[in-house]
Coordinates of C-alpha atoms and ligand atoms in Angstrom, one line a residue:
M1 CA -20.5 -1.0 -23.1
P2 CA -18.0 -3.7 -23.5
A3 CA -19.2 -7.2 -24.7
N4 CA -17.4 -9.4 -22.0
L5 CA -20.8 -10.1 -19.8
N6 CA -21.0 -13.6 -18.7
S7 CA -24.5 -13.9 -19.5
T8 CA -27.0 -12.2 -21.1
K9 CA -29.5 -11.6 -18.2
R10 CA -29.0 -8.1 -16.6
K11 CA -30.4 -6.7 -13.5
K12 CA -31.9 -3.2 -13.7
T13 CA -30.7 -0.8 -11.1
N14 CA -28.9 2.7 -10.5
K15 CA -31.6 4.9 -12.3
G16 CA -32.2 2.7 -15.0
K17 CA -28.0 1.9 -15.8
R18 CA -27.6 -1.8 -16.5
T19 CA -25.7 -3.6 -13.8
P20 CA -23.8 -6.5 -15.7
P21 CA -23.8 -9.9 -14.1
F22 CA -21.4 -10.4 -10.9
I23 CA -17.5 -9.4 -12.1
W24 CA -14.8 -11.3 -11.0
G25 CA -11.4 -9.4 -11.5
A26 CA -8.2 -8.5 -10.2
A27 CA -7.0 -5.5 -9.5
T28 CA -3.2 -3.5 -9.6
S29 CA -2.5 0.1 -9.6
A30 CA -0.1 2.0 -11.8
L31 CA 3.0 3.0 -9.5
Q32 CA 3.1 -0.4 -8.2
I33 CA 3.4 -2.2 -11.6
E34 CA 4.1 -0.1 -14.6
G35 CA 7.8 0.6 -13.8
A36 CA 9.3 3.4 -16.9
A37 CA 8.9 5.8 -14.1
L38 CA 11.0 8.5 -16.8
A39 CA 9.9 6.8 -20.0
D40 CA 7.7 8.7 -22.9
G41 CA 7.7 11.9 -20.9
K42 CA 6.1 11.1 -17.9
G43 CA 6.5 13.3 -14.9
L44 CA 7.8 12.5 -11.5
S45 CA 5.4 11.7 -9.0
I46 CA 5.8 11.8 -5.0
W47 CA 6.5 8.0 -5.1
D48 CA 9.4 8.4 -7.3
T49 CA 10.7 11.2 -5.1
F50 CA 9.9 9.9 -1.8
S51 CA 11.6 6.2 -2.4
A52 CA 14.7 8.1 -3.9
R53 CA 15.2 9.3 0.0
K54 CA 17.4 7.1 2.2
G55 CA 15.3 4.8 4.7
K56 CA 11.9 5.5 3.2
I57 CA 11.3 2.0 1.8
K58 CA 12.0 -0.7 3.7
D59 CA 14.3 -3.0 1.3
G60 CA 15.7 0.2 -0.1
T61 CA 14.2 -0.2 -3.5
N62 CA 12.2 2.1 -5.8
P63 CA 9.6 2.1 -8.3
A64 CA 11.6 2.6 -11.6
K65 CA 11.2 -1.0 -12.8
G66 CA 8.1 -2.1 -11.0
S67 CA 6.9 -5.2 -12.1
W68 CA 7.8 -4.2 -16.0
H69 CA 4.0 -3.6 -16.9
Y70 CA 4.8 -0.8 -19.2
E71 CA 6.9 -2.9 -21.6
R72 CA 5.0 -6.0 -20.8
W73 CA 1.1 -5.0 -21.0
R74 CA 0.1 -7.0 -23.6
E75 CA 1.5 -10.3 -21.9
D76 CA -0.3 -9.5 -18.6
V77 CA -3.6 -8.8 -21.0
A78 CA -3.2 -12.2 -22.2
L79 CA -2.7 -13.8 -18.9
M80 CA -5.7 -12.2 -17.6
A81 CA -7.5 -13.6 -20.8
K82 CA -6.2 -16.9 -19.8
L83 CA -7.8 -16.7 -16.1
G84 CA -11.0 -15.8 -17.4
L85 CA -11.2 -12.4 -15.6
A86 CA -14.1 -10.8 -16.3
A87 CA -12.6 -7.2 -15.2
Y88 CA -9.5 -5.6 -14.9
R89 CA -9.0 -2.8 -12.1
F90 CA -5.9 -0.7 -12.7
S91 CA -5.0 3.1 -12.4
I92 CA -4.2 5.6 -14.4
S93 CA -0.6 7.5 -13.8
W94 CA -1.4 11.1 -13.2
P95 CA 2.1 12.6 -14.1
R96 CA 2.1 10.1 -16.8
V97 CA -0.6 11.8 -18.6
M98 CA 0.2 15.1 -17.1
P99 CA 3.6 15.8 -16.6
E100 CA 3.2 19.2 -15.2
G101 CA 0.0 18.2 -13.0
T102 CA -2.5 20.5 -15.0
G103 CA -2.6 22.1 -18.4
R104 CA -0.6 19.8 -21.0
V105 CA -1.5 16.6 -21.9
N106 CA 1.3 14.0 -22.7
Q107 CA -0.1 12.1 -25.7
R108 CA 2.3 9.3 -25.3
G109 CA 0.9 8.9 -21.7
V110 CA -2.2 8.6 -22.9
D111 CA -1.9 6.4 -25.8
F112 CA -0.1 3.7 -23.4
Y113 CA -3.7 3.4 -21.5
R114 CA -5.4 3.7 -25.0
R115 CA -3.9 0.9 -26.2
L116 CA -4.4 -1.2 -23.1
V117 CA -7.9 -0.3 -22.9
D118 CA -8.2 -1.3 -26.3
Q119 CA -6.5 -4.6 -25.8
L120 CA -8.6 -5.4 -22.7
L121 CA -12.0 -4.7 -24.7
K122 CA -10.8 -6.9 -27.4
K123 CA -10.1 -9.6 -25.0
N124 CA -13.5 -9.0 -23.5
I125 CA -12.0 -7.6 -20.1
R126 CA -13.7 -4.9 -18.5
P127 CA -11.7 -2.0 -17.4
Y128 CA -12.4 -0.6 -13.9
V129 CA -10.2 2.7 -14.1
T130 CA -8.9 3.9 -10.9
L131 CA -8.3 7.7 -11.3
Y132 CA -5.9 8.2 -8.4
H133 CA -4.1 5.8 -6.9
W134 CA -1.5 7.5 -4.7
D135 CA 1.0 8.8 -7.2
L136 CA 0.6 12.8 -7.3
P137 CA 2.7 14.6 -9.8
Q138 CA 5.5 15.7 -7.5
I139 CA 5.4 19.3 -9.3
L140 CA 1.6 19.3 -7.5
Q141 CA 3.2 18.1 -4.1
D142 CA 5.5 21.4 -4.3
K143 CA 2.2 23.3 -4.2
G144 CA 1.0 21.7 -1.3
G145 CA -0.4 18.7 -2.7
W146 CA -3.7 17.3 -1.2
T147 CA -3.3 20.2 1.6
N148 CA -4.0 22.9 -1.1
R149 CA -7.6 23.5 -1.6
D150 CA -6.4 24.1 -5.4
I151 CA -6.3 20.3 -5.9
V152 CA -10.4 20.3 -6.2
H153 CA -9.5 22.0 -9.9
W154 CA -6.5 20.2 -10.4
F155 CA -8.1 16.9 -9.8
S156 CA -11.2 17.6 -11.8
E157 CA -9.3 18.8 -15.0
Y158 CA -7.2 16.0 -14.8
C159 CA -10.0 13.5 -14.7
A160 CA -11.7 15.4 -17.4
Q161 CA -8.8 15.0 -19.8
V162 CA -8.5 11.6 -18.9
D163 CA -12.5 10.9 -19.7
K164 CA -11.7 12.9 -23.2
A165 CA -9.5 10.0 -23.8
L166 CA -10.8 7.0 -22.7
G167 CA -14.6 8.0 -22.1
P168 CA -15.7 6.3 -24.9
L169 CA -14.3 3.0 -24.2
V170 CA -14.8 3.3 -20.3
D171 CA -17.9 2.6 -18.5
S172 CA -16.5 1.9 -14.9
Y173 CA -14.3 5.0 -13.1
I174 CA -13.0 4.6 -9.5
V175 CA -12.4 8.2 -8.5
L176 CA -9.9 7.7 -5.3
N177 CA -8.2 4.8 -3.9
E178 CA -8.3 4.8 -0.2
P179 CA -8.5 8.4 0.8
F180 CA -7.6 7.3 4.6
V181 CA -4.6 5.5 4.1
Y182 CA -3.0 8.0 1.8
T183 CA -3.9 11.0 3.8
V184 CA -3.0 9.2 7.6
L185 CA 0.5 7.5 6.0
G186 CA 1.2 10.0 3.8
Y187 CA 0.0 13.5 5.6
L188 CA -0.2 12.7 9.0
L189 CA 2.7 10.1 9.9
G190 CA 4.8 10.9 7.2
V191 CA 5.8 6.7 6.3
H192 CA 4.1 6.8 2.9
A193 CA 4.8 9.8 -0.1
P194 CA 5.0 12.7 0.3
G195 CA 6.4 12.3 4.1
R196 CA 4.1 15.2 5.6
R197 CA 3.1 14.8 9.2
G198 CA 0.9 16.4 11.9
F199 CA -2.8 16.8 12.3
K200 CA -2.7 20.1 10.3
N201 CA -1.7 18.5 6.8
F202 CA -3.7 15.6 7.9
F203 CA -7.2 17.2 8.2
A204 CA -6.5 19.8 4.9
A205 CA -5.6 16.5 2.8
A206 CA -8.7 14.8 4.3
H207 CA -11.0 17.4 3.5
Y208 CA -9.8 18.4 0.4
S209 CA -9.6 15.0 -1.0
L210 CA -13.4 14.4 -0.3
L211 CA -14.1 17.8 -1.9
A212 CA -12.0 16.9 -5.0
Q213 CA -13.5 13.7 -4.9
G214 CA -16.9 15.1 -5.2
A215 CA -16.2 17.8 -7.8
A216 CA -14.5 15.2 -10.0
A217 CA -17.1 12.7 -10.1
R218 CA -19.6 15.5 -11.1
V219 CA -17.2 16.2 -13.7
L220 CA -17.2 12.6 -15.3
R221 CA -20.8 12.4 -14.6
S222 CA -22.0 15.1 -16.8
A223 CA -19.5 14.2 -19.5
N224 CA -20.0 10.7 -19.8
R225 CA -23.5 9.9 -19.0
K226 CA -23.1 6.1 -19.3
A227 CA -20.2 5.7 -17.1
R228 CA -20.7 3.9 -13.5
I229 CA -19.0 6.3 -11.1
G230 CA -17.6 4.6 -7.9
T231 CA -14.9 4.9 -5.0
T232 CA -13.0 3.0 -2.8
V233 CA -12.4 3.0 0.9
S234 CA -10.2 0.8 3.0
C235 CA -12.1 -0.8 5.7
T236 CA -11.1 -3.3 8.5
A237 CA -13.7 -4.7 10.7
A238 CA -13.4 -4.5 14.8
Y239 CA -14.7 -6.5 17.2
P240 CA -14.3 -5.5 21.0
L241 CA -12.2 -7.8 23.1
R242 CA -15.1 -8.2 25.8
A243 CA -18.4 -7.6 25.6
V244 CA -18.4 -4.8 27.8
E245 CA -19.6 -1.2 26.8
K246 CA -16.1 0.4 27.0
D247 CA -15.0 -1.9 24.7
M248 CA -17.6 -1.9 22.3
A249 CA -17.4 1.6 22.5
A250 CA -13.7 1.4 21.2
A251 CA -14.7 -0.8 18.5
R252 CA -17.3 1.7 17.5
R253 CA -14.8 4.6 17.5
F254 CA -12.4 2.3 15.6
D255 CA -15.0 2.0 12.8
A256 CA -15.8 5.5 12.8
F257 CA -12.2 6.5 12.2
Y258 CA -10.8 4.0 9.9
N259 CA -13.9 2.9 8.2
R260 CA -16.9 5.8 8.1
M261 CA -14.7 9.0 8.0
F262 CA -14.7 8.9 3.9
V263 CA -18.1 7.5 3.4
D264 CA -20.3 9.0 6.0
P265 CA -19.7 12.8 4.7
V266 CA -20.0 11.5 1.2
V267 CA -23.4 10.2 1.8
G268 CA -24.7 13.2 3.7
R269 CA -24.0 12.0 7.5
G270 CA -21.1 14.5 8.0
Y271 CA -17.7 13.3 9.6
P272 CA -18.6 11.0 12.4
A273 CA -16.7 13.5 15.1
G274 CA -19.7 12.0 17.6
E275 CA -17.5 9.0 18.2
V276 CA -14.1 10.6 17.5
P277 CA -14.1 14.2 19.0
F278 CA -10.7 14.9 17.6
L279 CA -12.3 15.1 14.3
R280 CA -14.1 18.0 15.2
K281 CA -10.9 19.9 14.3
I282 CA -11.4 19.3 10.6
E283 CA -14.1 22.0 10.9
R284 CA -11.3 24.7 10.8
Y285 CA -10.9 23.5 7.0
I286 CA -14.8 23.4 6.1
K287 CA -16.1 26.4 4.1
D288 CA -19.9 27.3 3.8
G289 CA -21.1 24.9 1.2
D290 CA -18.4 22.3 1.6
L291 CA -20.6 19.7 3.1
P292 CA -23.1 19.5 0.1
Q293 CA -20.1 19.5 -2.5
I294 CA -18.5 16.7 -0.7
Q295 CA -22.0 14.4 -1.4
F296 CA -22.2 12.5 -4.2
D297 CA -24.4 9.7 -5.2
F298 CA -22.0 7.1 -6.1
D299 CA -23.3 4.0 -8.4
F300 CA -21.1 1.8 -6.3
W301 CA -18.9 1.7 -3.4
G302 CA -15.7 -0.3 -3.4
I303 CA -14.6 -2.2 0.1
N304 CA -10.7 -2.7 -0.1
T305 CA -10.4 -5.1 3.0
Y306 CA -7.7 -7.7 4.2
T307 CA -7.6 -8.1 8.1
T308 CA -9.9 -7.5 11.2
K309 CA -8.6 -6.1 14.5
V310 CA -9.7 -6.7 18.3
V311 CA -9.4 -3.7 20.5
K312 CA -9.6 -3.1 23.9
A313 CA -10.3 0.2 25.7
N314 CA -7.4 2.1 27.4
R315 CA -7.8 5.9 28.2
L316 CA -4.1 6.3 28.2
V317 CA -4.0 5.9 24.5
P318 CA -4.3 9.4 22.7
Y319 CA -6.8 10.4 20.5
L320 CA -8.6 6.8 19.8
G321 CA -8.6 5.5 23.4
F322 CA -8.1 2.0 22.5
R323 CA -5.1 -0.9 21.9
E324 CA -5.4 -3.4 19.5
I325 CA -4.9 -6.9 20.8
S326 CA -3.1 -9.4 19.0
R327 CA -5.0 -13.1 18.9
G328 CA -2.4 -15.3 17.7
L329 CA -4.0 -15.8 14.4
P330 CA -1.9 -16.8 11.6
R331 CA -0.5 -14.0 9.8
T332 CA 0.4 -13.1 6.2
E333 CA 3.6 -11.4 5.2
M334 CA 2.5 -8.1 6.1
G335 CA 2.0 -9.3 9.6
W336 CA -2.1 -8.9 9.1
E337 CA -4.0 -11.6 11.4
I338 CA -6.4 -13.8 8.8
D339 CA -9.9 -13.5 9.9
P340 CA -12.3 -13.9 6.6
R341 CA -15.2 -12.9 8.8
G342 CA -14.6 -9.4 8.5
I343 CA -15.5 -8.8 4.9
Y344 CA -18.7 -10.5 5.9
T345 CA -19.0 -7.9 8.7
L346 CA -18.2 -4.8 6.2
L347 CA -20.7 -5.9 3.5
K348 CA -23.5 -6.2 6.0
Q349 CA -22.6 -2.8 7.5
F350 CA -22.1 -0.8 4.5
G351 CA -24.7 -2.7 2.8
S352 CA -27.1 -1.7 5.7
Y353 CA -26.8 2.1 4.3
P354 CA -29.7 3.2 2.4
E355 CA -27.6 5.9 1.0
I356 CA -25.2 2.9 -0.6
K357 CA -27.0 1.2 -3.8
E358 CA -24.0 -1.3 -4.7
L359 CA -21.0 -2.8 -3.5
M360 CA -17.7 -4.5 -4.9
I361 CA -15.0 -5.8 -3.0
T362 CA -12.2 -3.6 -5.1
E363 CA -9.2 -5.3 -2.9
N364 CA -8.7 -8.6 -1.2
G365 CA -5.9 -10.4 -0.8
A366 CA -2.5 -11.8 0.8
A367 CA 1.1 -11.4 0.8
F368 CA 3.0 -14.7 1.6
A369 CA 6.7 -15.7 1.3
D370 CA 6.4 -17.3 -2.6
T371 CA 9.0 -19.5 -3.8
V372 CA 9.5 -21.1 -7.3
V373 CA 10.1 -24.5 -7.3
A374 CA 11.0 -26.2 -10.8
G375 CA 8.9 -23.5 -12.7
R376 CA 5.9 -23.6 -10.1
V377 CA 4.5 -21.7 -7.1
H378 CA 2.7 -23.4 -4.8
D379 CA 0.9 -20.9 -2.8
R380 CA -1.4 -23.1 -0.9
E381 CA -1.9 -20.0 2.0
R382 CA -3.1 -18.1 -0.7
I383 CA -5.8 -20.3 -2.1
E384 CA -7.1 -21.0 1.4
Y385 CA -7.1 -17.3 1.8
L386 CA -8.8 -16.3 -1.3
R387 CA -11.2 -19.3 -1.0
E388 CA -12.2 -18.3 3.1
H389 CA -12.7 -14.8 1.8
I390 CA -14.6 -15.1 -1.2
A391 CA -16.9 -17.9 0.6
M392 CA -17.7 -14.9 3.3
A393 CA -18.7 -12.7 0.5
E394 CA -21.0 -15.0 -1.3
Q395 CA -22.7 -15.5 2.3
A396 CA -22.9 -11.7 2.5
R397 CA -24.3 -11.4 -0.7
A398 CA -26.8 -14.5 0.0
G399 CA -27.9 -12.5 2.5
G400 CA -29.2 -9.8 0.6
V401 CA -26.1 -7.5 0.2
N402 CA -26.0 -6.1 -3.2
L403 CA -22.4 -6.8 -4.1
T404 CA -21.8 -7.0 -7.8
G405 CA -17.8 -7.8 -8.2
Y406 CA -15.0 -9.0 -6.3
F407 CA -11.1 -8.1 -7.6
V408 CA -8.3 -9.5 -6.2
W409 CA -5.3 -8.0 -4.7
S410 CA -3.2 -8.4 -6.8
L411 CA -3.2 -9.4 -10.7
L412 CA 1.0 -9.4 -10.2
D413 CA 3.3 -9.1 -7.7
N414 CA 4.5 -5.4 -7.3
F415 CA 6.2 -2.5 -5.3
E416 CA 4.3 -2.7 -2.1
W417 CA 4.7 1.2 -1.5
A418 CA 7.0 1.7 1.8
E419 CA 7.6 -2.4 2.1
G420 CA 9.3 -2.5 -1.3
Y421 CA 9.4 -5.3 -3.3
R422 CA 9.5 -8.0 -0.4
P423 CA 5.8 -8.5 -0.3
R424 CA 4.1 -10.3 -3.0
F425 CA 0.5 -10.1 -3.6
G426 CA 0.3 -11.2 -6.9
I427 CA -1.8 -14.5 -8.2
I428 CA 0.9 -14.1 -11.0
Y429 CA 4.6 -14.1 -9.5
V430 CA 6.9 -11.8 -11.2
D431 CA 11.0 -12.5 -11.5
Y432 CA 11.9 -8.8 -10.9
V433 CA 15.3 -10.0 -13.1
T434 CA 13.9 -10.7 -15.8
G435 CA 10.3 -9.5 -15.5
A436 CA 9.4 -13.3 -16.4
R437 CA 5.8 -14.1 -15.2
I438 CA 4.6 -17.6 -13.6
L439 CA 0.6 -18.0 -13.1
K440 CA 1.1 -19.5 -9.3
D441 CA -1.4 -22.1 -8.4
S442 CA -3.7 -19.5 -6.8
A443 CA -4.4 -18.2 -10.4
L444 CA -5.2 -21.3 -11.6
W445 CA -7.4 -22.0 -8.7
Y446 CA -9.1 -18.5 -9.2
R447 CA -9.5 -19.6 -13.1
D448 CA -11.2 -22.6 -11.9
Y449 CA -13.6 -20.8 -9.4
I450 CA -14.3 -18.0 -11.8
K451 CA -15.6 -20.8 -14.4
A452 CA -17.4 -22.7 -11.9
N453 CA -19.3 -19.4 -10.6
R454 CA -20.0 -17.6 -13.7
K455 CA -23.7 -16.1 -13.0
Ligands
LIG501 C1 -3.8 -1.4 -0.4 C2 -4.0 -0.7 -1.4 C3 -2.8 -1.5 -2.6 C4 -2.2 -2.3 -1.9 C5 -2.7 -3.0 -0.7 C6 -2.1 -4.2 -0.2 O1 -4.3 -0.4 1.0 O2 -4.7 0.3 -1.9 O3 -2.5 -0.5 -3.5 O4 -1.0 -2.0 -1.4 O5 -3.4 -2.2 0.3

């Protein structure tokens, strides 16, 4: 176990595994920051090909350069150390380490992560390794990607290879990043890679993602007994417009679909088809014995959350039967209303699941139109956002939720998927022409906050 612990006190939970003191970290993902899309034998990912299609990325850009992290990783780790981060959540690019998706391992790709992890440990920063953050090898998408049941084996094989290479050094894994988002946007609506549409694709991708997650988690657990194995879900708290039954039912439907669909089956509660009847159609993809295979006793669950919604029942809206109502609250560059109480609602909600042992906020943050003034970025709104959201997380924790960490999204400005580079989420500014980095005021604020709140 890395020796970055802020204090020597440790609580014992998770069947004898030691949980370290509260972790303050920052998060990124490979596709969004690395660039070097074809360097050192990397294969193409679905985002390399999707972004080459006309009109798919709003500002017409692509992830080929990203935030230049593949070249500047050493400097990035030094900046993390300067901020006093206890942990860094990053993802492994599957096509970088296995360009054909299965079989051959690309040693140069593995070496990149090996060097990164070594350097993190040297600086007492704990690596939180996400195994899938949306950059599927294109070669596997050509065989159906997440809609092909064989992905259960492909993904398990890849995870086993990553653990073989990094396992001795890594003690925290995150199996999937937000399966709801990549299956809905990538396979139902077609606005994210791989750009597929329709319920058939969505149900297959959703169910096989959960099967693959369970299988891979078991592989990791049996190969690496000391690793803590977690996963993440995207979550948005929803509130009824009025305190009337139909709006309250609408908020419950929202919650079942957006938040619980990828949690409940894993903890043995099944898909929430009671609240969301169209989910019954997923049954067509479920074979005997699948539901127990989906279940896994994760050491921690990561919640990624950014905004909240207010909903109003409306029978004319197909499938979900509600509309989202704008409240006129201030918004971020993504158009997301700012409402810090959501983080509290979600932590309380999932904290009350007896099957969930431990929660982390694995993403939270905001995009604003940052400008550089005399070499500085005065991002007051982001500081305010972080301060208020962290305060709500702290409140949930004080109220008894077993929350063990908080990761700001994101360490660096980066390629925000179909939005391109315009929304800047980083606490570190990236000049996309030169690659230069500037610590924004929010980074300095976070550094001071971490220092004052080490426990
Ligand atoms: C999440 C993604 C992350 C980033 C943030 C803004 O859904 O996991 O990669 O794009 O949103």
